[in-house]
Structure formats: C-alpha cells, structure tokens
mmCIF file of C-alpha atoms and ligand atoms in Angstrom:
data_model
loop_
_atom_site.group_PDB
_atom_site.id
_atom_site.type_symbol
_atom_site.label_atom_id
_atom_site.label_comp_id
_atom_site.label_asym_id
_atom_site.label_seq_id
_atom_site.Cartn_x
_atom_site.Cartn_y
_atom_site.Cartn_z
ATOM 1 C CA UNK Y 1 16.515 -26.176 7.072
ATOM 2 C CA UNK Y 2 15.962 -23.187 8.489
ATOM 3 C CA UNK Y 3 16.696 -19.590 7.443
ATOM 4 C CA UNK Y 4 18.995 -18.624 10.659
ATOM 5 C CA UNK Y 5 20.844 -22.546 9.397
ATOM 6 C CA UNK Y 6 20.696 -21.043 5.821
ATOM 7 C CA UNK Y 7 21.986 -17.695 7.115
ATOM 8 C CA UNK Y 8 24.557 -19.538 9.053
ATOM 9 C CA UNK Y 9 25.627 -21.567 6.742
ATOM 10 C CA UNK Y 10 26.468 -18.238 4.577
ATOM 11 C CA UNK Y 11 28.374 -16.248 6.500
ATOM 12 C CA UNK Y 12 30.371 -18.966 7.407
ATOM 13 C CA UNK Y 13 31.423 -19.678 3.700
ATOM 14 C CA UNK Y 14 31.682 -15.828 2.725
ATOM 15 C CA UNK Y 15 32.124 -13.666 5.545
ATOM 16 C CA UNK Y 16 29.829 -11.115 7.552
ATOM 17 C CA UNK Y 17 26.644 -9.742 6.074
ATOM 18 C CA UNK Y 18 25.293 -6.758 5.332
ATOM 19 C CA UNK Y 19 22.213 -5.949 7.426
ATOM 20 C CA UNK Y 20 20.143 -4.716 4.223
ATOM 21 C CA UNK Y 21 21.087 -8.006 2.992
ATOM 22 C CA UNK Y 22 20.037 -9.415 6.323
ATOM 23 C CA UNK Y 23 16.716 -7.852 6.457
ATOM 24 C CA UNK Y 24 15.957 -8.738 2.272
ATOM 25 C CA UNK Y 25 16.484 -12.305 3.171
ATOM 26 C CA UNK Y 26 14.167 -12.173 7.037
ATOM 27 C CA UNK Y 27 11.506 -10.585 4.677
ATOM 28 C CA UNK Y 28 11.412 -11.816 1.205
ATOM 29 C CA UNK Y 29 13.296 -14.971 1.171
ATOM 30 C CA UNK Y 30 11.531 -16.797 -1.563
ATOM 31 C CA UNK Y 31 11.121 -19.940 0.579
ATOM 32 C CA UNK Y 32 11.899 -18.845 3.945
ATOM 33 C CA UNK Y 33 11.047 -15.107 4.012
ATOM 34 C CA UNK Y 34 8.339 -13.731 6.523
ATOM 35 C CA UNK Y 35 6.283 -11.762 3.814
ATOM 36 C CA UNK Y 36 6.695 -14.960 1.778
ATOM 37 C CA UNK Y 37 5.046 -17.364 4.434
ATOM 38 C CA UNK Y 38 3.086 -15.573 6.938
ATOM 39 C CA UNK Y 39 0.559 -13.750 7.008
ATOM 40 C CA UNK Y 40 1.585 -11.230 9.539
ATOM 41 C CA UNK Y 41 -1.566 -8.576 10.165
ATOM 42 C CA UNK Y 42 -4.329 -7.938 12.499
ATOM 43 C CA UNK Y 43 -5.003 -10.014 15.927
ATOM 44 C CA UNK Y 44 -3.916 -13.274 14.982
ATOM 45 C CA UNK Y 45 -0.601 -11.840 13.566
ATOM 46 C CA UNK Y 46 2.148 -9.471 14.363
ATOM 47 C CA UNK Y 47 1.213 -6.533 14.209
ATOM 48 C CA UNK Y 48 -1.614 -4.368 13.152
ATOM 49 C CA UNK Y 49 -1.698 -1.560 10.670
ATOM 50 C CA UNK Y 50 -4.210 1.425 9.893
ATOM 51 C CA UNK Y 51 -6.005 -0.129 7.101
ATOM 52 C CA UNK Y 52 -6.791 -3.061 9.349
ATOM 53 C CA UNK Y 53 -7.833 -1.050 12.295
ATOM 54 C CA UNK Y 54 -10.547 1.150 10.607
ATOM 55 C CA UNK Y 55 -11.985 1.396 7.216
ATOM 56 C CA UNK Y 56 -11.795 5.324 7.888
ATOM 57 C CA UNK Y 57 -8.299 5.217 7.012
ATOM 58 C CA UNK Y 58 -8.832 4.238 3.312
ATOM 59 C CA UNK Y 59 -12.040 5.957 2.769
ATOM 60 C CA UNK Y 60 -10.394 9.351 4.078
ATOM 61 C CA UNK Y 61 -7.187 8.279 2.046
ATOM 62 C CA UNK Y 62 -9.393 7.688 -1.391
ATOM 63 C CA UNK Y 63 -10.476 11.125 -1.420
ATOM 64 C CA UNK Y 64 -7.744 12.676 -1.072
ATOM 65 C CA UNK Y 65 -6.093 11.257 -4.412
ATOM 66 C CA UNK Y 66 -9.153 11.370 -5.894
ATOM 67 C CA UNK Y 67 -9.407 15.324 -5.185
ATOM 68 C CA UNK Y 68 -5.575 15.872 -6.539
ATOM 69 C CA UNK Y 69 -7.037 13.949 -9.798
ATOM 70 C CA UNK Y 70 -9.838 16.493 -9.803
ATOM 71 C CA UNK Y 71 -7.739 18.982 -9.252
ATOM 72 C CA UNK Y 72 -5.283 18.015 -12.262
ATOM 73 C CA UNK Y 73 -8.167 18.254 -14.500
ATOM 74 C CA UNK Y 74 -9.592 14.618 -14.269
ATOM 75 C CA UNK Y 75 -7.150 12.994 -16.464
ATOM 76 C CA UNK Y 76 -9.086 10.116 -18.651
ATOM 77 C CA UNK Y 77 -6.577 7.390 -18.199
ATOM 78 C CA UNK Y 78 -4.397 7.045 -14.721
ATOM 79 C CA UNK Y 79 -2.782 4.901 -12.780
ATOM 80 C CA UNK Y 80 -4.183 4.082 -9.123
ATOM 81 C CA UNK Y 81 -1.144 2.252 -7.572
ATOM 82 C CA UNK Y 82 -0.622 0.900 -4.196
ATOM 83 C CA UNK Y 83 3.055 0.345 -2.848
ATOM 84 C CA UNK Y 84 3.228 -2.689 -0.276
ATOM 85 C CA UNK Y 85 -0.858 -3.229 -0.471
ATOM 86 C CA UNK Y 86 -0.646 -6.223 2.225
ATOM 87 C CA UNK Y 87 -4.523 -7.571 2.625
ATOM 88 C CA UNK Y 88 -5.498 -5.549 -0.107
ATOM 89 C CA UNK Y 89 -7.877 -3.609 2.476
ATOM 90 C CA UNK Y 90 -7.057 -0.225 1.764
ATOM 91 C CA UNK Y 91 -7.063 -0.674 -1.779
ATOM 92 C CA UNK Y 92 -10.464 -2.041 -1.367
ATOM 93 C CA UNK Y 93 -11.696 0.924 1.159
ATOM 94 C CA UNK Y 94 -10.175 3.434 -1.557
ATOM 95 C CA UNK Y 95 -11.751 2.012 -4.496
ATOM 96 C CA UNK Y 96 -15.526 1.623 -2.091
ATOM 97 C CA UNK Y 97 -15.041 5.740 -1.113
ATOM 98 C CA UNK Y 98 -14.550 6.884 -4.927
ATOM 99 C CA UNK Y 99 -17.141 4.819 -5.905
ATOM 100 C CA UNK Y 100 -19.357 7.890 -6.498
ATOM 101 C CA UNK Y 101 -16.564 10.239 -8.009
ATOM 102 C CA UNK Y 102 -17.799 10.465 -11.807
ATOM 103 C CA UNK Y 103 -15.436 8.846 -14.186
ATOM 104 C CA UNK Y 104 -12.851 8.301 -11.432
ATOM 105 C CA UNK Y 105 -12.937 4.437 -11.390
ATOM 106 C CA UNK Y 106 -13.356 4.470 -15.698
ATOM 107 C CA UNK Y 107 -10.075 6.078 -15.634
ATOM 108 C CA UNK Y 108 -8.303 3.990 -13.075
ATOM 109 C CA UNK Y 109 -5.747 1.305 -13.925
ATOM 110 C CA UNK Y 110 -5.383 -0.587 -10.485
ATOM 111 C CA UNK Y 111 -1.454 -1.429 -10.220
ATOM 112 C CA UNK Y 112 0.046 -3.226 -7.404
ATOM 113 C CA UNK Y 113 3.311 -3.259 -6.318
ATOM 114 C CA UNK Y 114 3.905 -6.489 -4.156
ATOM 115 C CA UNK Y 115 6.800 -8.618 -3.588
ATOM 116 C CA UNK Y 116 5.103 -11.594 -1.651
ATOM 117 C CA UNK Y 117 3.462 -14.385 -4.025
ATOM 118 C CA UNK Y 118 1.041 -14.762 -0.831
ATOM 119 C CA UNK Y 119 -0.021 -11.395 -0.156
ATOM 120 C CA UNK Y 120 -0.723 -11.157 -4.245
ATOM 121 C CA UNK Y 121 -3.370 -14.390 -4.020
ATOM 122 C CA UNK Y 122 -4.747 -11.940 -0.817
ATOM 123 C CA UNK Y 123 -5.163 -9.143 -2.346
ATOM 124 C CA UNK Y 124 -7.091 -10.927 -5.337
ATOM 125 C CA UNK Y 125 -9.332 -12.121 -3.235
ATOM 126 C CA UNK Y 126 -10.119 -9.049 -1.260
ATOM 127 C CA UNK Y 127 -10.514 -7.098 -4.810
ATOM 128 C CA UNK Y 128 -12.280 -9.625 -6.726
ATOM 129 C CA UNK Y 129 -14.432 -7.697 -8.658
ATOM 130 C CA UNK Y 130 -12.235 -5.187 -9.718
ATOM 131 C CA UNK Y 131 -9.096 -5.854 -12.102
ATOM 132 C CA UNK Y 132 -5.724 -4.801 -10.563
ATOM 133 C CA UNK Y 133 -2.527 -5.484 -11.914
ATOM 134 C CA UNK Y 134 0.664 -6.830 -10.294
ATOM 135 C CA UNK Y 135 3.978 -5.072 -11.202
ATOM 136 C CA UNK Y 136 7.586 -6.130 -9.324
ATOM 137 C CA UNK Y 137 9.120 -2.596 -9.129
ATOM 138 C CA UNK Y 138 8.443 0.825 -9.646
ATOM 139 C CA UNK Y 139 10.025 0.910 -13.339
ATOM 140 C CA UNK Y 140 6.948 -0.493 -14.328
ATOM 141 C CA UNK Y 141 4.235 1.938 -13.916
ATOM 142 C CA UNK Y 142 3.079 2.909 -16.945
ATOM 143 C CA UNK Y 143 4.034 7.016 -18.537
ATOM 144 C CA UNK Y 144 0.613 7.813 -17.090
ATOM 145 C CA UNK Y 145 -0.773 10.134 -14.319
ATOM 146 C CA UNK Y 146 -0.296 8.478 -11.184
ATOM 147 C CA UNK Y 147 -1.932 8.543 -7.880
ATOM 148 C CA UNK Y 148 -0.148 6.102 -5.558
ATOM 149 C CA UNK Y 149 -0.242 5.473 -1.651
ATOM 150 C CA UNK Y 150 2.262 3.737 0.299
ATOM 151 C CA UNK Y 151 1.308 2.535 3.980
ATOM 152 C CA UNK Y 152 3.939 1.104 5.774
ATOM 153 C CA UNK Y 153 5.842 0.048 2.682
ATOM 154 C CA UNK Y 154 8.866 1.822 3.277
ATOM 155 C CA UNK Y 155 9.609 0.882 6.771
ATOM 156 C CA UNK Y 156 10.354 -2.051 5.141
ATOM 157 C CA UNK Y 157 12.946 -1.869 2.767
ATOM 158 C CA UNK Y 158 16.090 -2.928 3.922
ATOM 159 C CA UNK Y 159 18.656 -0.311 5.369
ATOM 160 C CA UNK Y 160 22.183 -0.392 6.025
ATOM 161 C CA UNK Y 161 23.582 1.157 9.460
ATOM 162 C CA UNK Y 162 26.644 2.735 9.886
ATOM 163 C CA UNK Y 163 28.535 4.099 13.338
ATOM 164 C CA UNK Y 164 30.714 6.880 12.947
ATOM 165 C CA UNK Y 165 34.288 6.725 13.562
ATOM 166 C CA UNK Y 166 36.478 9.927 13.138
ATOM 167 C CA UNK Y 167 35.865 10.914 9.925
ATOM 168 C CA UNK Y 168 34.963 7.538 8.573
ATOM 169 C CA UNK Y 169 31.942 5.501 9.021
ATOM 170 C CA UNK Y 170 32.051 1.400 10.157
ATOM 171 C CA UNK Y 171 29.313 -0.748 8.742
ATOM 172 C CA UNK Y 172 27.079 -2.637 10.813
ATOM 173 C CA UNK Y 173 27.352 -6.201 9.434
ATOM 174 C CA UNK Y 174 25.769 -9.674 10.883
ATOM 175 C CA UNK Y 175 28.081 -12.368 11.826
ATOM 176 C CA UNK Y 176 28.252 -15.671 13.774
ATOM 177 C CA UNK Y 177 29.755 -16.655 16.714
ATOM 178 C CA UNK Y 178 29.333 -20.623 17.430
ATOM 179 C CA UNK Y 179 25.767 -20.965 16.018
ATOM 180 C CA UNK Y 180 24.752 -17.908 16.792
ATOM 181 C CA UNK Y 181 23.898 -14.408 14.980
ATOM 182 C CA UNK Y 182 25.949 -11.431 16.117
ATOM 183 C CA UNK Y 183 26.046 -7.887 14.830
ATOM 184 C CA UNK Y 184 29.424 -6.877 14.117
ATOM 185 C CA UNK Y 185 31.577 -3.695 12.502
ATOM 186 C CA UNK Y 186 33.482 -3.646 9.356
ATOM 187 C CA UNK Y 187 35.952 -1.714 8.721
ATOM 188 C CA UNK Y 188 36.257 2.418 8.404
ATOM 189 C CA UNK Y 189 35.428 3.649 5.085
ATOM 190 C CA UNK Y 190 34.471 6.967 3.934
ATOM 191 C CA UNK Y 191 30.986 7.257 2.743
ATOM 192 C CA UNK Y 192 30.518 10.007 0.572
ATOM 193 C CA UNK Y 193 26.513 9.541 0.862
ATOM 194 C CA UNK Y 194 26.683 10.302 4.472
ATOM 195 C CA UNK Y 195 28.705 13.655 3.982
ATOM 196 C CA UNK Y 196 25.986 15.366 5.059
ATOM 197 C CA UNK Y 197 25.558 13.439 8.638
ATOM 198 C CA UNK Y 198 28.987 14.436 10.129
ATOM 199 C CA UNK Y 199 27.551 18.061 11.291
ATOM 200 C CA UNK Y 200 25.215 16.333 13.562
ATOM 201 C CA UNK Y 201 27.099 12.900 14.368
ATOM 202 C CA UNK Y 202 29.614 12.253 16.733
ATOM 203 C CA UNK Y 203 31.883 9.147 17.230
ATOM 204 C CA UNK Y 204 29.960 6.145 18.300
ATOM 205 C CA UNK Y 205 26.669 7.389 16.461
ATOM 206 C CA UNK Y 206 24.876 5.285 14.104
ATOM 207 C CA UNK Y 207 22.956 6.343 10.981
ATOM 208 C CA UNK Y 208 20.964 4.654 8.902
ATOM 209 C CA UNK Y 209 20.786 4.705 4.581
ATOM 210 C CA UNK Y 210 17.867 2.968 2.269
ATOM 211 C CA UNK Y 211 18.642 3.386 -1.090
ATOM 212 C CA UNK Y 212 16.050 0.970 -2.060
ATOM 213 C CA UNK Y 213 13.865 4.071 -0.557
ATOM 214 C CA UNK Y 214 15.408 6.597 -2.323
ATOM 215 C CA UNK Y 215 15.334 5.013 -5.651
ATOM 216 C CA UNK Y 216 11.791 4.072 -5.496
ATOM 217 C CA UNK Y 217 11.192 8.313 -4.158
ATOM 218 C CA UNK Y 218 13.393 9.346 -7.604
ATOM 219 C CA UNK Y 219 11.387 7.047 -10.109
ATOM 220 C CA UNK Y 220 7.855 7.646 -8.348
ATOM 221 C CA UNK Y 221 8.186 11.476 -8.345
ATOM 222 C CA UNK Y 222 9.786 11.326 -11.924
ATOM 223 C CA UNK Y 223 6.399 10.190 -13.109
ATOM 224 C CA UNK Y 224 4.858 12.422 -10.929
ATOM 225 C CA UNK Y 225 6.882 15.262 -12.903
ATOM 226 C CA UNK Y 226 6.464 14.324 -16.333
ATOM 227 C CA UNK Y 227 2.789 13.035 -16.180
ATOM 228 C CA UNK Y 228 1.203 14.903 -13.061
ATOM 229 C CA UNK Y 229 -0.086 12.757 -10.203
ATOM 230 C CA UNK Y 230 0.210 12.570 -6.489
ATOM 231 C CA UNK Y 231 1.638 10.072 -3.795
ATOM 232 C CA UNK Y 232 0.572 9.553 0.043
ATOM 233 C CA UNK Y 233 3.383 8.134 2.338
ATOM 234 C CA UNK Y 234 2.617 7.032 5.799
ATOM 235 C CA UNK Y 235 4.892 5.467 7.605
ATOM 236 C CA UNK Y 236 6.390 6.165 11.333
ATOM 237 C CA UNK Y 237 9.928 7.990 11.680
ATOM 238 C CA UNK Y 238 10.605 11.544 11.192
ATOM 239 C CA UNK Y 239 12.377 14.062 10.011
ATOM 240 C CA UNK Y 240 16.165 12.829 10.425
ATOM 241 C CA UNK Y 241 16.845 9.737 11.894
ATOM 242 C CA UNK Y 242 19.525 9.068 14.125
ATOM 243 C CA UNK Y 243 20.459 5.804 15.903
ATOM 244 C CA UNK Y 244 19.066 2.181 15.631
ATOM 245 C CA UNK Y 245 16.042 1.682 14.267
ATOM 246 C CA UNK Y 246 15.897 -1.240 13.505
ATOM 247 C CA UNK Y 247 13.403 -3.740 15.002
ATOM 248 C CA UNK Y 248 11.520 -6.933 14.883
ATOM 249 C CA UNK Y 249 8.139 -7.821 15.866
ATOM 250 C CA UNK Y 250 6.284 -11.000 16.735
ATOM 251 C CA UNK Y 251 3.090 -11.401 18.701
ATOM 252 C CA UNK Y 252 2.663 -7.553 19.192
ATOM 253 C CA UNK Y 253 5.767 -7.836 21.100
ATOM 254 C CA UNK Y 254 9.474 -6.232 20.073
ATOM 255 C CA UNK Y 255 11.860 -9.385 20.149
ATOM 256 C CA UNK Y 256 15.444 -9.599 18.966
ATOM 257 C CA UNK Y 257 15.698 -9.114 15.250
ATOM 258 C CA UNK Y 258 18.782 -12.086 14.936
ATOM 259 C CA UNK Y 259 17.047 -14.122 17.443
ATOM 260 C CA UNK Y 260 14.048 -14.999 14.903
ATOM 261 C CA UNK Y 261 15.200 -14.810 11.256
ATOM 262 C CA UNK Y 262 12.297 -15.140 9.232
ATOM 263 C CA UNK Y 263 9.458 -15.471 11.972
ATOM 264 C CA UNK Y 264 9.081 -11.917 12.818
ATOM 265 C CA UNK Y 265 8.458 -8.803 11.804
ATOM 266 C CA UNK Y 266 11.497 -6.390 10.734
ATOM 267 C CA UNK Y 267 11.470 -2.761 9.990
ATOM 268 C CA UNK Y 268 12.751 0.475 10.584
ATOM 269 C CA UNK Y 269 11.666 3.811 10.894
ATOM 270 C CA UNK Y 270 11.504 6.327 7.793
ATOM 271 C CA UNK Y 271 14.070 8.942 6.756
ATOM 272 C CA UNK Y 272 11.609 11.230 5.584
ATOM 273 C CA UNK Y 273 14.743 13.850 4.414
ATOM 274 C CA UNK Y 274 16.384 11.430 2.355
ATOM 275 C CA UNK Y 275 12.772 10.640 0.583
ATOM 276 C CA UNK Y 276 12.743 14.793 -0.012
ATOM 277 C CA UNK Y 277 16.581 14.872 -1.183
ATOM 278 C CA UNK Y 278 15.669 12.204 -3.798
ATOM 279 C CA UNK Y 279 12.402 13.635 -4.850
ATOM 280 C CA UNK Y 280 12.207 15.007 -8.379
ATOM 281 C CA UNK Y 281 9.131 17.036 -7.986
ATOM 282 C CA UNK Y 282 7.141 18.506 -5.171
ATOM 283 C CA UNK Y 283 6.398 17.518 -2.284
ATOM 284 C CA UNK Y 284 4.600 18.801 1.550
ATOM 285 C CA UNK Y 285 5.846 19.398 4.712
ATOM 286 C CA UNK Y 286 5.827 15.866 6.645
ATOM 287 C CA UNK Y 287 2.324 15.919 8.643
ATOM 288 C CA UNK Y 288 1.274 13.977 11.717
ATOM 289 C CA UNK Y 289 -1.218 11.106 10.558
ATOM 290 C CA UNK Y 290 -3.864 12.465 13.277
ATOM 291 C CA UNK Y 291 -3.503 15.921 11.838
ATOM 292 C CA UNK Y 292 -3.928 14.572 8.384
ATOM 293 C CA UNK Y 293 -6.784 12.526 9.311
ATOM 294 C CA UNK Y 294 -8.980 15.258 11.281
ATOM 295 C CA UNK Y 295 -7.950 17.637 8.211
ATOM 296 C CA UNK Y 296 -9.684 15.089 6.056
ATOM 297 C CA UNK Y 297 -12.830 15.188 8.052
ATOM 298 C CA UNK Y 298 -11.988 11.787 10.410
ATOM 299 C CA UNK Y 299 -14.574 12.905 13.204
ATOM 300 C CA UNK Y 300 -17.374 13.610 10.804
ATOM 301 C CA UNK Y 301 -17.141 10.507 8.976
ATOM 302 C CA UNK Y 302 -16.849 8.856 12.670
ATOM 303 C CA UNK Y 303 -19.806 10.268 13.761
ATOM 304 C CA UNK Y 304 -21.273 9.153 10.870
ATOM 305 C CA UNK Y 305 -20.798 5.597 10.640
ATOM 306 C CA UNK Y 306 -21.698 6.009 14.482
ATOM 307 C CA UNK Y 307 -24.996 6.313 13.913
ATOM 308 C CA UNK Y 308 -25.670 3.026 13.026
ATOM 309 C CA UNK Y 309 -23.581 0.645 15.490
ATOM 310 C CA UNK Y 310 -24.563 -0.490 19.001
ATOM 311 C CA UNK Y 311 -22.555 -1.847 22.396
ATOM 312 C CA UNK Y 312 -19.427 -3.357 21.105
ATOM 313 C CA UNK Y 313 -19.420 -2.462 17.716
ATOM 314 C CA UNK Y 314 -19.384 1.206 18.687
ATOM 315 C CA UNK Y 315 -17.099 0.412 21.429
ATOM 316 C CA UNK Y 316 -14.350 -0.398 19.133
ATOM 317 C CA UNK Y 317 -15.463 1.934 16.809
ATOM 318 C CA UNK Y 318 -14.403 4.916 19.087
ATOM 319 C CA UNK Y 319 -11.309 3.308 19.933
ATOM 320 C CA UNK Y 320 -10.390 2.945 16.289
ATOM 321 C CA UNK Y 321 -10.971 6.748 15.679
ATOM 322 C CA UNK Y 322 -8.442 7.214 18.638
ATOM 323 C CA UNK Y 323 -5.987 4.939 17.853
ATOM 324 C CA UNK Y 324 -5.527 6.681 14.547
ATOM 325 C CA UNK Y 325 -5.412 9.849 15.469
ATOM 326 C CA UNK Y 326 -4.512 10.450 19.019
ATOM 327 C CA UNK Y 327 -1.272 11.482 19.694
ATOM 328 C CA UNK Y 328 -0.379 8.885 22.100
ATOM 329 C CA UNK Y 329 -1.166 6.421 19.670
ATOM 330 C CA UNK Y 330 -0.526 6.187 15.954
ATOM 331 C CA UNK Y 331 -1.634 9.830 15.443
ATOM 332 C CA UNK Y 332 1.831 11.393 15.897
ATOM 333 C CA UNK Y 333 4.437 8.458 15.477
ATOM 334 C CA UNK Y 334 2.852 7.829 11.811
ATOM 335 C CA UNK Y 335 3.489 11.089 9.448
ATOM 336 C CA UNK Y 336 2.745 11.656 6.191
ATOM 337 C CA UNK Y 337 4.133 13.061 3.331
ATOM 338 C CA UNK Y 338 2.759 13.791 -0.026
ATOM 339 C CA UNK Y 339 4.390 14.089 -3.856
ATOM 340 C CA UNK Y 340 2.725 16.145 -6.044
ATOM 341 C CA UNK Y 341 3.614 17.978 -9.556
ATOM 342 C CA UNK Y 342 5.875 21.239 -9.130
ATOM 343 C CA UNK Y 343 2.931 23.587 -10.488
ATOM 344 C CA UNK Y 344 0.379 21.905 -8.559
ATOM 345 C CA UNK Y 345 -1.586 22.004 -5.225
ATOM 346 C CA UNK Y 346 -0.355 19.305 -2.402
ATOM 347 C CA UNK Y 347 -2.913 16.308 -1.780
ATOM 348 C CA UNK Y 348 -5.920 17.486 0.785
ATOM 349 C CA UNK Y 349 -4.887 16.977 4.084
ATOM 350 C CA UNK Y 350 -1.110 18.212 3.855
ATOM 351 C CA UNK Y 351 -1.676 21.704 2.464
ATOM 352 C CA UNK Y 352 1.124 24.139 4.257
HETATM 353 N N1 SAH R 401 0.458 -1.263 3.407
HETATM 354 C C1 SAH R 401 -0.485 -2.820 4.033
HETATM 355 C C2 SAH R 401 0.979 -3.646 4.294
HETATM 356 C C3 SAH R 401 2.023 -3.152 4.910
HETATM 357 S S1 SAH R 401 3.299 -4.474 5.262
HETATM 358 C C4 SAH R 401 -0.788 -2.345 5.222
HETATM 359 O O1 SAH R 401 -0.709 -1.062 5.781
HETATM 360 O O2 SAH R 401 -1.619 -2.683 5.817
HETATM 361 C C5 SAH R 401 4.179 -4.483 3.988
HETATM 362 C C6 SAH R 401 3.672 -4.611 2.621
HETATM 363 O O3 SAH R 401 5.087 -4.188 1.706
HETATM 364 C C7 SAH R 401 3.806 -6.388 2.462
HETATM 365 O O4 SAH R 401 2.510 -6.670 1.670
HETATM 366 C C8 SAH R 401 5.023 -6.803 2.041
HETATM 367 O O5 SAH R 401 4.696 -8.199 0.916
HETATM 368 C C9 SAH R 401 5.429 -5.572 1.304
HETATM 369 N N2 SAH R 401 6.515 -5.586 0.781
HETATM 370 C C10 SAH R 401 7.777 -5.548 1.453
HETATM 371 N N3 SAH R 401 8.781 -5.502 0.607
HETATM 372 C C11 SAH R 401 8.257 -5.087 -0.711
HETATM 373 C C12 SAH R 401 9.415 -5.185 -1.557
HETATM 374 N N4 SAH R 401 10.541 -5.010 -1.862
HETATM 375 N N5 SAH R 401 8.581 -4.849 -2.692
HETATM 376 C C13 SAH R 401 7.251 -4.933 -3.330
HETATM 377 N N6 SAH R 401 6.438 -5.229 -1.706
HETATM 378 C C14 SAH R 401 7.166 -5.026 -0.366
#
C-alpha cells in the first residue's frame, strides 16, 4: 500500500478531495506523510533551507529576537518558540548566539511546535543540553511574553484553491481517472472569504486560501498583544498571491504534485496580506530577506567568520552569504514579516 493507492481508494469511495486535504495527507499522514517518513533537508534531501545554508541566519534571528526582549524590559519568564523547526538547526544557532545576553537563557522556556515525530527526535538530538518542550498547536502556548520564529513553516500549511467563475468560485479538487490522480473543479459556490478578491481577478483566475495560517497568526498575535513578545515570519511569497503556487520538490527539482504523493515536499506561497489581515497585534511591512539580514549586520558577521577560514571552507562560506542575501537567490524571493505589540518597536531588521 502506498499513499497514492490509499488516496485513490478514498476518492473512489467518497468523491474528489480538497487540495488542502490532499496536501495534509501528503505532508503529515501518520504512516505515509512526507514529514513523517523522510529527512527532507540538505544536499542529500529534497531542499535546503536558510538555517542549513549558514549558521549566520540563525545567529542574526537570535539577536533580533533578543533585542525585542531587551526593548520590552527583559521579562523574567518568556517563551522562545519555533514553528516547524526541521532539524533544529535554527534554534541551536539562536541559542548559541544569545548565550552571552545576560538573563536571556535563564528566562527562556524553549517551545517547539512540530507535527512530525521523526523530526521531533532529530530536534531533540540537535538541542541536546537544552530542555525544549514540544507542543502540537499554537493554542498550547503559555500566557507569557512570546518571542517566536517560523522559517519555511507557513508554506507547508494546507491551502485551498479557487478558480473564479462569474461572481462565484469553483474549488479545485483532486479526483481520479483510471488509477491516476487528476485535478478537477467543483460546482460554483459563493465564497464570502474571497469577497476582497473580486476586484483584482477575472474569470479563470486562481486564488488560494490558507485558513490554518490565518488561525495561527490570530492566536500567536493575540499572545503578543496580551503578554508582549515578537515574531519573525520568514517565507517565500508576497503581499498578495494570484495564480497556482502549489509546488512539489524532489531531489531539488520540481515534480508534478499529483505523481509523488507523500514522496515529495509540497508547498505553496505565503499570502502575507492574509496573515496581516488576521493579525490582532502590530505587524511590520514585509521586508526582503536580503535587506533584513544586511540590516542585522550579516556582512560584518561573514567577515569575522571568514578570518578563520581557508580554501574550500572559505569558498563555501562566501557562496552561502550570497545565497542568503543576493536578490537573484534567496534575498528577494523570501520575505520577512514581524509581529510586535501595538505600542512597541518592530523587531530589529524590520524597521520601516
Ligand atoms: N524551519 C525549518 C524546517 C522547514 S520545513 C528550516 O528552516 O529548516 C517545515 C517544518 O514544519 C517541518 O519541521 C515540518 O515537520 C513542520 N510542519 C509542517 N506542517 C506542520 C504543522 N501543521 N504543525 C507543526 N509542524 C508542521
């Protein structure tokens, strides 16, 4: 039995499924899901994320979060949270970079929001020596000041897709033809949540909606509003998405999302406007990752690290710096949005 066979049987019995349900099963099915069964990261995996490219990424994120903590009077008990921590590399770099900040580690409760048992085990190995706590959902965050980061987490949350048809919308669905999975469209229906998209779309245009993402922002933003804190949301996407952004990656190359159910990474672009609209606290303008990292001093940090490097290590280090910041690489595609309390300062690197 494979996930493909399981989905075909399920669709044969119950009819076509929403793209969001397909995406959830592909990524997190308890037996066959991509994150449940694979180690997707790095050169030997299917994709490489910023924290896996260079330690500088996590170090600078750590300093930005610690700066917000100090700006808010260094609260003596707080949550240091990461959503979708992957291998745990980003959190390890955050913790190493903030070791010297007086009182920060003593006051921090490290909390990881992670769905995959396999990745929880990996995070536990990477963070040996610390005492992280794992939770399943944002609702379980304690009522404390909350300093949080999410890198390439929101792009993994399941989206629904709708195609404009007159004044209504047809939902894109996954159905079957013979034994293959195929895309189709459901009946026309009104979608009140898409009312704001009638101005900028025409017949045949596709828009996406991610209720899991907006629910998380609503809950996290409420914590920050009520108790203080800050959050850095880093992902690819833009202020408003239009068109089909569902993408499957295997061995660092795009593949058909319907052909490799559970075997490939599935993501969609993040619609930052939808996150902003759901956010109950203040939020920064979205800032390209390259600009954000430059403002936090990545070039100086890169030069310092380079002093102890030679030959191939130095070459890789220079390339990593470029990869994270250059507009033709990750510098522009990836955006950063900061959440912060209404009367507070935006996180360092995200100043207007
Ligand atoms: N932040 C890491 C990993 C990004 S991959 C990095 O930058 O390297 C996405 C991560 O989110 C994985 O750890 C995956 O298991 C986790 N994840 C995906 N969907 C989730 C969900 N609904 N709830 C919690 N974790 C989830």
